[in-house]
N, CA, C and O atoms as a Tinker XYZ file with bonds, in Angstrom:
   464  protein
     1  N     -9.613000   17.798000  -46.612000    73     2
     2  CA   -10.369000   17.021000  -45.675000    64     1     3
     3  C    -11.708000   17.706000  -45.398000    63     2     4     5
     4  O    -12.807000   17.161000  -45.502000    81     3
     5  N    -11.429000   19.214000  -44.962000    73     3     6
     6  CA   -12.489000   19.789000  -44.715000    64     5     7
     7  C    -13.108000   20.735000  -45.999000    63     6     8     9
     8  O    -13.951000   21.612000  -45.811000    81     7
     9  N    -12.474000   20.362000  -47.482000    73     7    10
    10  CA   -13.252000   20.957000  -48.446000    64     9    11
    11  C    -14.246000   21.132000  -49.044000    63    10    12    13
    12  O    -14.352000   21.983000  -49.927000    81    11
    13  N    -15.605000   19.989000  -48.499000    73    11    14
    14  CA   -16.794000   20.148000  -49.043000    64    13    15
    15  C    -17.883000   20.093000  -47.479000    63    14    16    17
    16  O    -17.513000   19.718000  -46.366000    81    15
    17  N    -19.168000   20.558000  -47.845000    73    15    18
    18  CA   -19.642000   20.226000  -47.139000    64    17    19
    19  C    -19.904000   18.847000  -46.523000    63    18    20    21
    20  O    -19.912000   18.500000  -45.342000    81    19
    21  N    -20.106000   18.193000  -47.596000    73    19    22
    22  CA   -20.346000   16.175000  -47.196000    64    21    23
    23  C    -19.260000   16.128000  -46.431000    63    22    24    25
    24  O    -19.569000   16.058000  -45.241000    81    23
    25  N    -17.618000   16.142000  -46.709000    73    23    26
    26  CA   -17.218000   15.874000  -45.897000    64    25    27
    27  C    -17.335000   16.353000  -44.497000    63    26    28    29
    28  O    -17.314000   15.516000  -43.595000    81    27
    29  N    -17.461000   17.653000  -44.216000    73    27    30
    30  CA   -17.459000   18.295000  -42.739000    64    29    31
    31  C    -18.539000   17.341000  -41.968000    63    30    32    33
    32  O    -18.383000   17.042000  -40.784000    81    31
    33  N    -19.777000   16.837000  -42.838000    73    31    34
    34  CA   -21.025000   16.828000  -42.373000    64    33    35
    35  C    -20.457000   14.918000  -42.073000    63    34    36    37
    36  O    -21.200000   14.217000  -41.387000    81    35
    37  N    -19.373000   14.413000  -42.560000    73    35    38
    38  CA   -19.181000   12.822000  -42.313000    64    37    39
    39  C    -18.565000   13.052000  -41.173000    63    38    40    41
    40  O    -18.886000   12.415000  -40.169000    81    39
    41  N    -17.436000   14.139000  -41.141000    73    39    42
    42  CA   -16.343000   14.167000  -39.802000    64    41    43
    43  C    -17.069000   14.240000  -38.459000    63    42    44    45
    44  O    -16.848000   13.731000  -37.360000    81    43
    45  N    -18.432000   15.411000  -39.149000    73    43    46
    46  CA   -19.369000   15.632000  -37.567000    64    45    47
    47  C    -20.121000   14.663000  -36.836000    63    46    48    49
    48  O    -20.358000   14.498000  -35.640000    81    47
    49  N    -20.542000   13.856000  -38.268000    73    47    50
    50  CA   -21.566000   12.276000  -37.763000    64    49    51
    51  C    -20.070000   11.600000  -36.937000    63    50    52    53
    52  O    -20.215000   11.429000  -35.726000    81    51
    53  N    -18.908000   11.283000  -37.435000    73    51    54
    54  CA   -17.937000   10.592000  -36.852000    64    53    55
    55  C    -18.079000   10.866000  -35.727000    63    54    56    57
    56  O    -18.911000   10.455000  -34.919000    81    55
    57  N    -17.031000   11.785000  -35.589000    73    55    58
    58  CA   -16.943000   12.542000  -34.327000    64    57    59
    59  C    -17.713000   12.630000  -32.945000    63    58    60    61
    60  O    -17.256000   12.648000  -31.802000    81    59
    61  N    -19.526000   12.700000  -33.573000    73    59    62
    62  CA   -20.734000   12.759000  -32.876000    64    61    63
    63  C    -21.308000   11.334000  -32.642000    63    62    64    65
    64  O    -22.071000   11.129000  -31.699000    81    63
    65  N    -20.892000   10.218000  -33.616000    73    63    66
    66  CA   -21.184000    9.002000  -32.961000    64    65    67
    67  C    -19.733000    8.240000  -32.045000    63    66    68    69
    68  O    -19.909000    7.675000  -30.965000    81    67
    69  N    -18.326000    8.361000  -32.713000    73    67    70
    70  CA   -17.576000    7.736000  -31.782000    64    69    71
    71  C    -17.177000    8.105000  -30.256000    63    70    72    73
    72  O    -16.965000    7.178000  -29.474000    81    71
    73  N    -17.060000    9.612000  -29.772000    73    71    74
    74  CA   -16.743000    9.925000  -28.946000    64    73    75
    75  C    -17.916000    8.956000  -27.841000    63    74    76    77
    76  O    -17.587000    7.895000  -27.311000    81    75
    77  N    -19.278000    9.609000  -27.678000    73    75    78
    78  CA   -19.847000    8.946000  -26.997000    64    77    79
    79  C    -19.639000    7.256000  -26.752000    63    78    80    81
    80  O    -19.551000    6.669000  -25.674000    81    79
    81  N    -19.601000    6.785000  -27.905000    73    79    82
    82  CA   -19.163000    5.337000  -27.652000    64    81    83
    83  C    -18.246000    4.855000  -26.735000    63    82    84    85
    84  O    -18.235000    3.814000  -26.078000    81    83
    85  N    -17.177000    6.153000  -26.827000    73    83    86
    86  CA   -16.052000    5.553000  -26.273000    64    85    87
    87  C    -16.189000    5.315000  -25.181000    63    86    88    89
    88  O    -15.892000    4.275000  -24.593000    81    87
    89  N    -16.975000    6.889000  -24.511000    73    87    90
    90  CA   -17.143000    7.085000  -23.083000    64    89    91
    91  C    -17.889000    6.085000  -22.809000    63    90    92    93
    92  O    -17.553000    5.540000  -21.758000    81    91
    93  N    -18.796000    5.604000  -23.343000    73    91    94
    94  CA   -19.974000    4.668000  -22.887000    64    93    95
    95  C    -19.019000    3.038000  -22.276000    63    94    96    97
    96  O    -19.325000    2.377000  -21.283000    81    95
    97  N    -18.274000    2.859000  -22.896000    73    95    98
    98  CA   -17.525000    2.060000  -23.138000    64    97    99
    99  C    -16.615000    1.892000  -22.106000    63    98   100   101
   100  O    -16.283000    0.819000  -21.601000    81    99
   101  N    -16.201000    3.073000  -21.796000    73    99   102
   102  CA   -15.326000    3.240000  -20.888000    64   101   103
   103  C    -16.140000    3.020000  -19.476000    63   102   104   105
   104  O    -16.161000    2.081000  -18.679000    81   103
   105  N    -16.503000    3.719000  -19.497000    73   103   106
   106  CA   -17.816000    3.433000  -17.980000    64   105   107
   107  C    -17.926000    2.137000  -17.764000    63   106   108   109
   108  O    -17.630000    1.636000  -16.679000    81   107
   109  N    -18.359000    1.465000  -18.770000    73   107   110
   110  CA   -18.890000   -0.074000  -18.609000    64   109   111
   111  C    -17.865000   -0.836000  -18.520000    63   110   112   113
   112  O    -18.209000   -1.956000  -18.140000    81   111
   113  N    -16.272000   -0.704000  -18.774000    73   111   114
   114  CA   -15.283000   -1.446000  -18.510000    64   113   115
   115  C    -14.902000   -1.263000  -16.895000    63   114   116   117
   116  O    -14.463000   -2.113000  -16.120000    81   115
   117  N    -15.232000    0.187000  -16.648000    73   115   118
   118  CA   -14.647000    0.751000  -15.243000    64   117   119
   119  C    -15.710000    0.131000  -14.305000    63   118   120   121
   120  O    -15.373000   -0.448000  -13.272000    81   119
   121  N    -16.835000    0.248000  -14.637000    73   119   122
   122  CA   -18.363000   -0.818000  -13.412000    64   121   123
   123  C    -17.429000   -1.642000  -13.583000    63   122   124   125
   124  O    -16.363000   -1.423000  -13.008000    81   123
   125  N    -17.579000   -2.821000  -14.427000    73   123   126
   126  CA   -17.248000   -4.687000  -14.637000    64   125   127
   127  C    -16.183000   -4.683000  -13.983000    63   126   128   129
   128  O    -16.203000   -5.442000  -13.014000    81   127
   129  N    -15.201000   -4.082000  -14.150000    73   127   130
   130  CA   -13.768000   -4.318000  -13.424000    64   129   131
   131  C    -13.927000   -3.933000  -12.012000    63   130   132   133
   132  O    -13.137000   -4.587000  -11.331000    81   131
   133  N    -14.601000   -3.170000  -11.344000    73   131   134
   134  CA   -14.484000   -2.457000  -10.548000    64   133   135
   135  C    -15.636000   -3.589000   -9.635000    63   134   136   137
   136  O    -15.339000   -4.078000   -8.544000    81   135
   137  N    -16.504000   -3.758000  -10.109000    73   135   138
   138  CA   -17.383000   -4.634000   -9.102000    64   137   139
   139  C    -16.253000   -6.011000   -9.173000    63   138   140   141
   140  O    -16.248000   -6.649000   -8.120000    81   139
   141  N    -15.253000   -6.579000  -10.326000    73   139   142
   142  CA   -15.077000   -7.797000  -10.004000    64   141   143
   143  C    -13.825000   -7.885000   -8.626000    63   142   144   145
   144  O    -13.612000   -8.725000   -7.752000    81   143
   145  N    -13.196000   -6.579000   -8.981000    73   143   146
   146  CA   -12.397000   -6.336000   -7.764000    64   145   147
   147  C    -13.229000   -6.334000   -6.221000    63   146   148   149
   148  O    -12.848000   -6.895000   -5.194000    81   147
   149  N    -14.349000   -5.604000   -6.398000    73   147   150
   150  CA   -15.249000   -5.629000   -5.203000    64   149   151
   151  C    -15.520000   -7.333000   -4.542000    63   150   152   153
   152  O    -15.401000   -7.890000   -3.450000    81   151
   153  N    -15.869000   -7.642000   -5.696000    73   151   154
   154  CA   -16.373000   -9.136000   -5.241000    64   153   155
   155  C    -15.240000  -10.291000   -4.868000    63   154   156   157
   156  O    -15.542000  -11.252000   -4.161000    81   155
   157  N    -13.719000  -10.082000   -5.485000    73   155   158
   158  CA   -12.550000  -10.791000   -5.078000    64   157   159
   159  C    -12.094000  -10.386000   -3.657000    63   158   160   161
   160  O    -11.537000  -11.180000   -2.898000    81   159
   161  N    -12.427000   -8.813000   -3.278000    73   159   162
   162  CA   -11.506000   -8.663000   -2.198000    64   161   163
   163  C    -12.746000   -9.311000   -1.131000    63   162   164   165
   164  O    -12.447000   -9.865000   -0.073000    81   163
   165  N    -13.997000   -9.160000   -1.544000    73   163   166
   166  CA   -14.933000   -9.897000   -0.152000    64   165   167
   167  C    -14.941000  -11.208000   -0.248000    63   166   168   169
   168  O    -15.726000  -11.884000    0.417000    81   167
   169  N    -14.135000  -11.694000   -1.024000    73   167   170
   170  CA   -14.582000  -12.988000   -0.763000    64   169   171
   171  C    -13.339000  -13.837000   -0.062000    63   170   172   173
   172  O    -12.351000  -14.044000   -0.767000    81   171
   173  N    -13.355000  -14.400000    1.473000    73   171   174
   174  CA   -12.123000  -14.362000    1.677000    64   173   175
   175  C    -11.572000  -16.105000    1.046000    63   174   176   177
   176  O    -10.495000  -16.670000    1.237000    81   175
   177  N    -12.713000  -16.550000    0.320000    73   175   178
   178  CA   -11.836000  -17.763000   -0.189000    64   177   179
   179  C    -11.018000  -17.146000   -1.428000    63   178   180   181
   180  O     -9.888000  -17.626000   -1.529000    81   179
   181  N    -11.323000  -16.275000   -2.296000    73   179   182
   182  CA   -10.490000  -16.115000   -3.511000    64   181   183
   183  C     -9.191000  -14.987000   -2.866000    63   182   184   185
   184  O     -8.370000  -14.554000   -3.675000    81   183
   185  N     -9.146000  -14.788000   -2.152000    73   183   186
   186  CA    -7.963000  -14.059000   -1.917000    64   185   187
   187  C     -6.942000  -14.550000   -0.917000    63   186   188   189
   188  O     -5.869000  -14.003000   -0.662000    81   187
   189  N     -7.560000  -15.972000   -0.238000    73   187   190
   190  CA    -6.402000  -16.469000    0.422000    64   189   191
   191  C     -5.714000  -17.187000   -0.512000    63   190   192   193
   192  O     -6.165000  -17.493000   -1.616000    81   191
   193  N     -4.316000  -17.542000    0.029000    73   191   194
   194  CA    -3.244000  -18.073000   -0.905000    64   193   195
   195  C     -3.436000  -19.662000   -0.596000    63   194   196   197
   196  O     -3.531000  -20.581000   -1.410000    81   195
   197  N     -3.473000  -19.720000    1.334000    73   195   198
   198  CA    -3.374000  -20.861000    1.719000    64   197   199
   199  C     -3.675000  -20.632000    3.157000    63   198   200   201
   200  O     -4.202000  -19.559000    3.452000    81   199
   201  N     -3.282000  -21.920000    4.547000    73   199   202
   202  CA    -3.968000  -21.529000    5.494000    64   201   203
   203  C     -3.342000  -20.857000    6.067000    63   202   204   205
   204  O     -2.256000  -20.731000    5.500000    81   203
   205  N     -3.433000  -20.101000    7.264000    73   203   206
   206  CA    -3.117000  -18.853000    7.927000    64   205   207
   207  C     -1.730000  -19.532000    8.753000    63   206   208   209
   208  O     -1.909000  -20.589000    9.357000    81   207
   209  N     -0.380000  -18.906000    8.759000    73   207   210
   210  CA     0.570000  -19.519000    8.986000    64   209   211
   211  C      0.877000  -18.559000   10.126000    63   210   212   213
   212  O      0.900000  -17.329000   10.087000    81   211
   213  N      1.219000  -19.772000   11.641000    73   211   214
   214  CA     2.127000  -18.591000   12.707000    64   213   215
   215  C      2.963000  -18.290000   12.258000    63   214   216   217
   216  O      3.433000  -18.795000   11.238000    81   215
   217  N      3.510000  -17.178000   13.004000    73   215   218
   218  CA     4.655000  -16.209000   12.982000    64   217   219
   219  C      5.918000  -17.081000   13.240000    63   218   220   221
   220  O      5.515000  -18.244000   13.203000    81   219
   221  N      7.017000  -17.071000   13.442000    73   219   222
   222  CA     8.376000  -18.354000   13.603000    64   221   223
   223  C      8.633000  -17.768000   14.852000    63   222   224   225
   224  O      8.472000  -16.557000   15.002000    81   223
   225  N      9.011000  -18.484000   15.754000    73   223   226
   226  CA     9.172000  -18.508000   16.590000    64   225   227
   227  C     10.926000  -18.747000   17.028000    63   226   228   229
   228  O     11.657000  -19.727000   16.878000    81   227
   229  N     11.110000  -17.760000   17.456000    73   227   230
   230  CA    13.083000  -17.700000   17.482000    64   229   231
   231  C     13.346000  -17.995000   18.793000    63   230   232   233
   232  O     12.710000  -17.521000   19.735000    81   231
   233  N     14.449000  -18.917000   18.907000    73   231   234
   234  CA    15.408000  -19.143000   19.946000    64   233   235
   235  C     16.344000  -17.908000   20.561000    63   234   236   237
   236  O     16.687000  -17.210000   19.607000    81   235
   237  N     16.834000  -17.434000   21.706000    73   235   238
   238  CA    17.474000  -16.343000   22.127000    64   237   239
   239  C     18.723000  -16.906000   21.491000    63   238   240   241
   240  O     19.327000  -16.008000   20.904000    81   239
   241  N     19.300000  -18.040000   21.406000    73   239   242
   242  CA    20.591000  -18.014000   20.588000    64   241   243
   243  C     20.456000  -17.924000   18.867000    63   242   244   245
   244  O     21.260000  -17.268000   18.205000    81   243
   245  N     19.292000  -18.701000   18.241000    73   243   246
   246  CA    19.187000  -18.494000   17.276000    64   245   247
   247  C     19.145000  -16.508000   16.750000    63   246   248   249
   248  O     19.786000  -15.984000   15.839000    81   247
   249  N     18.252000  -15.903000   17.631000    73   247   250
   250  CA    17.888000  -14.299000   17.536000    64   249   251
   251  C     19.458000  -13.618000   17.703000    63   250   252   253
   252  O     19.755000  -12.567000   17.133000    81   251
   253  N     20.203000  -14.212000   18.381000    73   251   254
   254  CA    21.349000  -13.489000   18.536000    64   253   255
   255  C     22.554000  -13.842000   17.350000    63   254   256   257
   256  O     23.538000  -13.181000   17.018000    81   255
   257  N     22.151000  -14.894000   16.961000    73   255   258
   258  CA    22.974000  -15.224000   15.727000    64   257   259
   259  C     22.304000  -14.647000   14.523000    63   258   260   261
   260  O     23.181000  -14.795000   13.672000    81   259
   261  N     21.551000  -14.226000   14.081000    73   259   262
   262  CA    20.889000  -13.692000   13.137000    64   261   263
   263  C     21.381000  -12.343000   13.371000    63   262   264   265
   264  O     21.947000  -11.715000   12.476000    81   263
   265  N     21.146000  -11.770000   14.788000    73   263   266
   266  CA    21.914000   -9.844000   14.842000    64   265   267
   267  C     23.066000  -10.273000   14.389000    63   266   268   269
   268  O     23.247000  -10.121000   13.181000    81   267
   269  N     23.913000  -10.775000   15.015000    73   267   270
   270  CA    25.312000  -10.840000   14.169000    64   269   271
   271  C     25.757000  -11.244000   12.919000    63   270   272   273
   272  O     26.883000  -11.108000   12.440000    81   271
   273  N     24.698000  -11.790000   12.401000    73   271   274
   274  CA    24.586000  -12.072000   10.650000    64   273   275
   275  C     24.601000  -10.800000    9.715000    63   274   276   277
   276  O     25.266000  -10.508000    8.721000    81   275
   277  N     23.053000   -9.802000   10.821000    73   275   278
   278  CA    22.377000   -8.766000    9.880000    64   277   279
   279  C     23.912000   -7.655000   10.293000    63   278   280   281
   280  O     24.339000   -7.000000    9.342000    81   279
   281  N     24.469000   -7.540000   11.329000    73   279   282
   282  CA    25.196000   -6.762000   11.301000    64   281   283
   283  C     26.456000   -7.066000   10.544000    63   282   284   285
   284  O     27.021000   -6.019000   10.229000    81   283
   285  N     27.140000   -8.234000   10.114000    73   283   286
   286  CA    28.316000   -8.520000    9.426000    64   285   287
   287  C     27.905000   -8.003000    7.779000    63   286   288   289
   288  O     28.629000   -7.544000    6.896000    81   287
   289  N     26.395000   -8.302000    7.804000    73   287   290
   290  CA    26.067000   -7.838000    6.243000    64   289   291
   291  C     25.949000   -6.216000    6.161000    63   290   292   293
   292  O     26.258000   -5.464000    5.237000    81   291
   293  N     25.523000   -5.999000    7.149000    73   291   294
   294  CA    25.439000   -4.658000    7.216000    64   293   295
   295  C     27.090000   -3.801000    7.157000    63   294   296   297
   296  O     27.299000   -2.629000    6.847000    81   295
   297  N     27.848000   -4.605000    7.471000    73   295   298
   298  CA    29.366000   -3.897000    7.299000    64   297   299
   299  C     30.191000   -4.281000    6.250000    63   298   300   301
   300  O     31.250000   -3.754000    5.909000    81   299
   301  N     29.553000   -5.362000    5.702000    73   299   302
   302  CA    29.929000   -5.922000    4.259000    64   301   303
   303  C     29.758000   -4.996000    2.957000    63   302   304   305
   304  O     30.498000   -4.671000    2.028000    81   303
   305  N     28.300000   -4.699000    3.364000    73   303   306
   306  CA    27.794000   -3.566000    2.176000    64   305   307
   307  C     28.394000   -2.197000    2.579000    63   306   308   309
   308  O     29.110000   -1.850000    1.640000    81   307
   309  N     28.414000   -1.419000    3.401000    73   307   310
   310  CA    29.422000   -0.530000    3.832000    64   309   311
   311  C     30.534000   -0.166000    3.048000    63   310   312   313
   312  O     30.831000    0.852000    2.422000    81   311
   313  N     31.243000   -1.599000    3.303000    73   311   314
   314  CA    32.468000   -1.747000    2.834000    64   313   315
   315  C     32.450000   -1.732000    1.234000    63   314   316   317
   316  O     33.111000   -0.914000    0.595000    81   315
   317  N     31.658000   -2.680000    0.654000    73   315   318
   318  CA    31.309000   -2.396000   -0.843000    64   317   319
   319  C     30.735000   -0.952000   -1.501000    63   318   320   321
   320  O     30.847000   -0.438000   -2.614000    81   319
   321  N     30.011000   -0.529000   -0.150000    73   319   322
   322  CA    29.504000    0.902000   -0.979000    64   321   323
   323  C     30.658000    1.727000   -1.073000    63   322   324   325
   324  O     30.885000    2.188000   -2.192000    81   323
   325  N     31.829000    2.164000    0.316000    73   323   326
   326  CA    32.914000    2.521000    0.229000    64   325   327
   327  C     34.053000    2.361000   -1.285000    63   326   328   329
   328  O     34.790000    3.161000   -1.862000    81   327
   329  N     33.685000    0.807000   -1.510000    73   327   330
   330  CA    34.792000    0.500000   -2.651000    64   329   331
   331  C     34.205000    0.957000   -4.124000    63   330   332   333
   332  O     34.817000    1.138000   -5.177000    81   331
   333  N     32.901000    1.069000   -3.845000    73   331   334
   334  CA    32.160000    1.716000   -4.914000    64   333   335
   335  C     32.223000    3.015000   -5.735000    63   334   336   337
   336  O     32.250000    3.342000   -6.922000    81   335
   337  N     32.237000    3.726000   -4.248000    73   335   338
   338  CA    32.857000    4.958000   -4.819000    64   337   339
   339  C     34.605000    5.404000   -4.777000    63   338   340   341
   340  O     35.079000    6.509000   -5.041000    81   339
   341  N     35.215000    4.360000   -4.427000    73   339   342
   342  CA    36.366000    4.572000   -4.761000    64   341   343
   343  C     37.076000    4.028000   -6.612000    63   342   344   345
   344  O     38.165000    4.231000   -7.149000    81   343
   345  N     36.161000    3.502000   -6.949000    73   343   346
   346  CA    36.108000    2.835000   -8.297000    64   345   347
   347  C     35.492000    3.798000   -9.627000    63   346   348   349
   348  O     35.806000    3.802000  -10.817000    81   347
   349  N     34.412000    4.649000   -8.802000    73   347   350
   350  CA    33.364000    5.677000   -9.811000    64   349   351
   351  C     34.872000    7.202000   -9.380000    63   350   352   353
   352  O     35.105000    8.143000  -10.139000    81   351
   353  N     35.372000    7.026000   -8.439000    73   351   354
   354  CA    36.350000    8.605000   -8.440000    64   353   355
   355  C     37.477000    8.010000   -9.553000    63   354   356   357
   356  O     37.841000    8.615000  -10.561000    81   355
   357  N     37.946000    6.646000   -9.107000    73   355   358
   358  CA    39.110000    6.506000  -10.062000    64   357   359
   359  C     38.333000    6.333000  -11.773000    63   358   360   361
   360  O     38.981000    6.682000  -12.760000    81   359
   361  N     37.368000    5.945000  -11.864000    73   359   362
   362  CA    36.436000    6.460000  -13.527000    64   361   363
   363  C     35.994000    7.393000  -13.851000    63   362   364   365
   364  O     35.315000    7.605000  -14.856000    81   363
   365  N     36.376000    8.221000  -12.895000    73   363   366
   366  CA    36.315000    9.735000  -13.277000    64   365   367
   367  C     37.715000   10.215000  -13.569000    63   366   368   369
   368  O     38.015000   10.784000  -14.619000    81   367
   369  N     38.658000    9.924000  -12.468000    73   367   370
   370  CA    39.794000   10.402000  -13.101000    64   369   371
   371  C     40.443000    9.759000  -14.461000    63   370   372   373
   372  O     41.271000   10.382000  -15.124000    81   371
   373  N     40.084000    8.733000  -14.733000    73   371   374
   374  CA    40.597000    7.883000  -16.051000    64   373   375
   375  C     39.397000    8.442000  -17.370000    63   374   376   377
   376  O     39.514000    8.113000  -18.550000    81   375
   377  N     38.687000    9.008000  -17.023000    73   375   378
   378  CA    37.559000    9.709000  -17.957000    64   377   379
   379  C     38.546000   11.157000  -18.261000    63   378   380   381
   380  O     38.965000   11.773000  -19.241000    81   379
   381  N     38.588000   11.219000  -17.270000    73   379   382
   382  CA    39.397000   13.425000  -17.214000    64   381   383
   383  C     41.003000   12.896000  -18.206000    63   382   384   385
   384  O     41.479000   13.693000  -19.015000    81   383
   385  N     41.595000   11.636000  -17.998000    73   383   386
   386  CA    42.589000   11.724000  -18.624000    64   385   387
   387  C     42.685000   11.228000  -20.041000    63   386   388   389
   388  O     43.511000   11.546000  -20.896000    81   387
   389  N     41.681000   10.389000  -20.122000    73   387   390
   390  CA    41.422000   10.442000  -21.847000    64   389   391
   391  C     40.904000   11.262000  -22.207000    63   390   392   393
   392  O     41.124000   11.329000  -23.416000    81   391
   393  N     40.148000   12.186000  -21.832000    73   391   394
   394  CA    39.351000   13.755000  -22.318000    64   393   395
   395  C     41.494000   14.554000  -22.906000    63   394   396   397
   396  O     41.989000   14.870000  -23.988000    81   395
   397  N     41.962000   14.533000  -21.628000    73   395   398
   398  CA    43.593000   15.669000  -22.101000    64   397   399
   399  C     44.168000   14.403000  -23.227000    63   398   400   401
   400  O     44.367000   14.766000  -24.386000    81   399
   401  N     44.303000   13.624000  -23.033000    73   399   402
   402  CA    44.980000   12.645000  -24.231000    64   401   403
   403  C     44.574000   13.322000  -25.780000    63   402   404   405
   404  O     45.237000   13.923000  -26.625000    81   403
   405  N     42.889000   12.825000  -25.670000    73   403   406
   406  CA    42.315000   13.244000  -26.652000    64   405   407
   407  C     42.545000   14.809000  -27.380000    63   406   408   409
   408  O     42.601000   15.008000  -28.594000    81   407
   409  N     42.644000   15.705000  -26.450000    73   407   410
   410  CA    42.816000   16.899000  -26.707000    64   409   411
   411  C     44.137000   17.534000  -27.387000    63   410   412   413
   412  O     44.262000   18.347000  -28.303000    81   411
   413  N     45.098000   16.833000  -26.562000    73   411   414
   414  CA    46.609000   16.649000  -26.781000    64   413   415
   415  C     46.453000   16.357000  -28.524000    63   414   416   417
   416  O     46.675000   17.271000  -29.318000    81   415
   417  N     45.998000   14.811000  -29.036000    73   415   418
   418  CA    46.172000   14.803000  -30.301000    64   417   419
   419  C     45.397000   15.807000  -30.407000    63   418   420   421
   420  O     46.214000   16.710000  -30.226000    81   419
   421  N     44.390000   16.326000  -30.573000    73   419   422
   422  CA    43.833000   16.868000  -31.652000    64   421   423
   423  C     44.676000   18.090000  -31.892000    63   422   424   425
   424  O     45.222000   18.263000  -32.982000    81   423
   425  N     44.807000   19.035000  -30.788000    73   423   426
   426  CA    46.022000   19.808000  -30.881000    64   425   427
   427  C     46.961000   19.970000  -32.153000    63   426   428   429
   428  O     47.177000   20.840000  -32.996000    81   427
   429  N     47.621000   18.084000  -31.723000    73   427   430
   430  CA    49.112000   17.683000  -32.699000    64   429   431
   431  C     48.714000   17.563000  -34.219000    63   430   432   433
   432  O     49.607000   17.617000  -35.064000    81   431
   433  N     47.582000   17.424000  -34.539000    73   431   434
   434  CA    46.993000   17.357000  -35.457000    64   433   435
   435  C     46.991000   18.549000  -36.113000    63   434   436   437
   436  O     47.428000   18.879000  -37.215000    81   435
   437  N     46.279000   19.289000  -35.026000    73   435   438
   438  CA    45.716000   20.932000  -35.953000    64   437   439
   439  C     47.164000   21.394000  -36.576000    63   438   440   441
   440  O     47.341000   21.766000  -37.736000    81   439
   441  N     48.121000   21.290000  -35.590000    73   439   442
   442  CA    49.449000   21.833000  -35.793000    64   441   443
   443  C     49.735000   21.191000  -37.354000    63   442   444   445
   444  O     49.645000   21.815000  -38.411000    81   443
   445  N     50.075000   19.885000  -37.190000    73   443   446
   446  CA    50.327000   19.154000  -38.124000    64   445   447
   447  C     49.675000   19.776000  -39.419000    63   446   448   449
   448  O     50.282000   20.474000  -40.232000    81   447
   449  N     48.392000   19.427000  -39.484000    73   447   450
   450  CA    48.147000   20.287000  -40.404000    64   449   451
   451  C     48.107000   21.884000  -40.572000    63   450   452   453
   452  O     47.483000   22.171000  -41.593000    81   451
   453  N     48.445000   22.690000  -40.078000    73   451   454
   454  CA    48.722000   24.265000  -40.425000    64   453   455
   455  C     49.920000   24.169000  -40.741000    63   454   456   457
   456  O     50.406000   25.071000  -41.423000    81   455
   457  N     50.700000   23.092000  -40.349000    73   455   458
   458  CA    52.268000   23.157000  -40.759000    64   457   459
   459  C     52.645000   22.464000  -42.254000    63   458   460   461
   460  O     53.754000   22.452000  -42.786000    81   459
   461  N     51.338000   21.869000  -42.787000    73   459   462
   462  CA    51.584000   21.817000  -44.329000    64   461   463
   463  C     51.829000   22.794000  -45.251000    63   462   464
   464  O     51.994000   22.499000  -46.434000    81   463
């Protein structure tokens, strides 16, 4: 690659014209993008979705039926995270007992064969 002079002297023109390009390049993608973000976030028609919506407005029975919603879910998942890890201990112990199964044959095996 680097065995003659011409070549060293093509790699250096390369080298010496693409890098700059790139950077140049790069700059001018980072302005354009960067002003179009500037100009979307000031503009408040392109960044609304739609018109400005009140907040909901809750009933004291409706608000109290919703706590007792968020809390039944909240003891639901509890309960699932609980059963969760009672499912990952018993796949651990069913992991540990095909590990001795496995071992067991290989064992019966080795035997087997030294006993030819």
């Amino acid at each position: 690659m680097f065995a003659t002079r011409s070549s060293r002297r093509f790699y250096a023109v390369a080298i010496t014209l693409t890098v700059p390009s790139c950077v140049a390049i790069g700059y001018y993608l980072r302005d354009t993008t960067d002003s179009s973000n500037a100009l979307i976030s000031a503009s408040p028609t392109l960044t609304a979705t739609g018109p400005p919506t009140e907040p909901v407005r809750l009933k004291p029975g409706e608000r109290a039926q919703l706590v007792k919603e968020r809390f039944a879910v909240e003891e639901r998942l509890g309960k699932l995270r609980g059963k969760e890890r009672e499912l990952d201990a018993e796949m651990d112990e069913l992991a540990r007992r095909l590990e001795r199964v496995k071992e067991r044959e290989r064992e019966k095996e080795m035997g087997a064969t030294e006993g030819r």
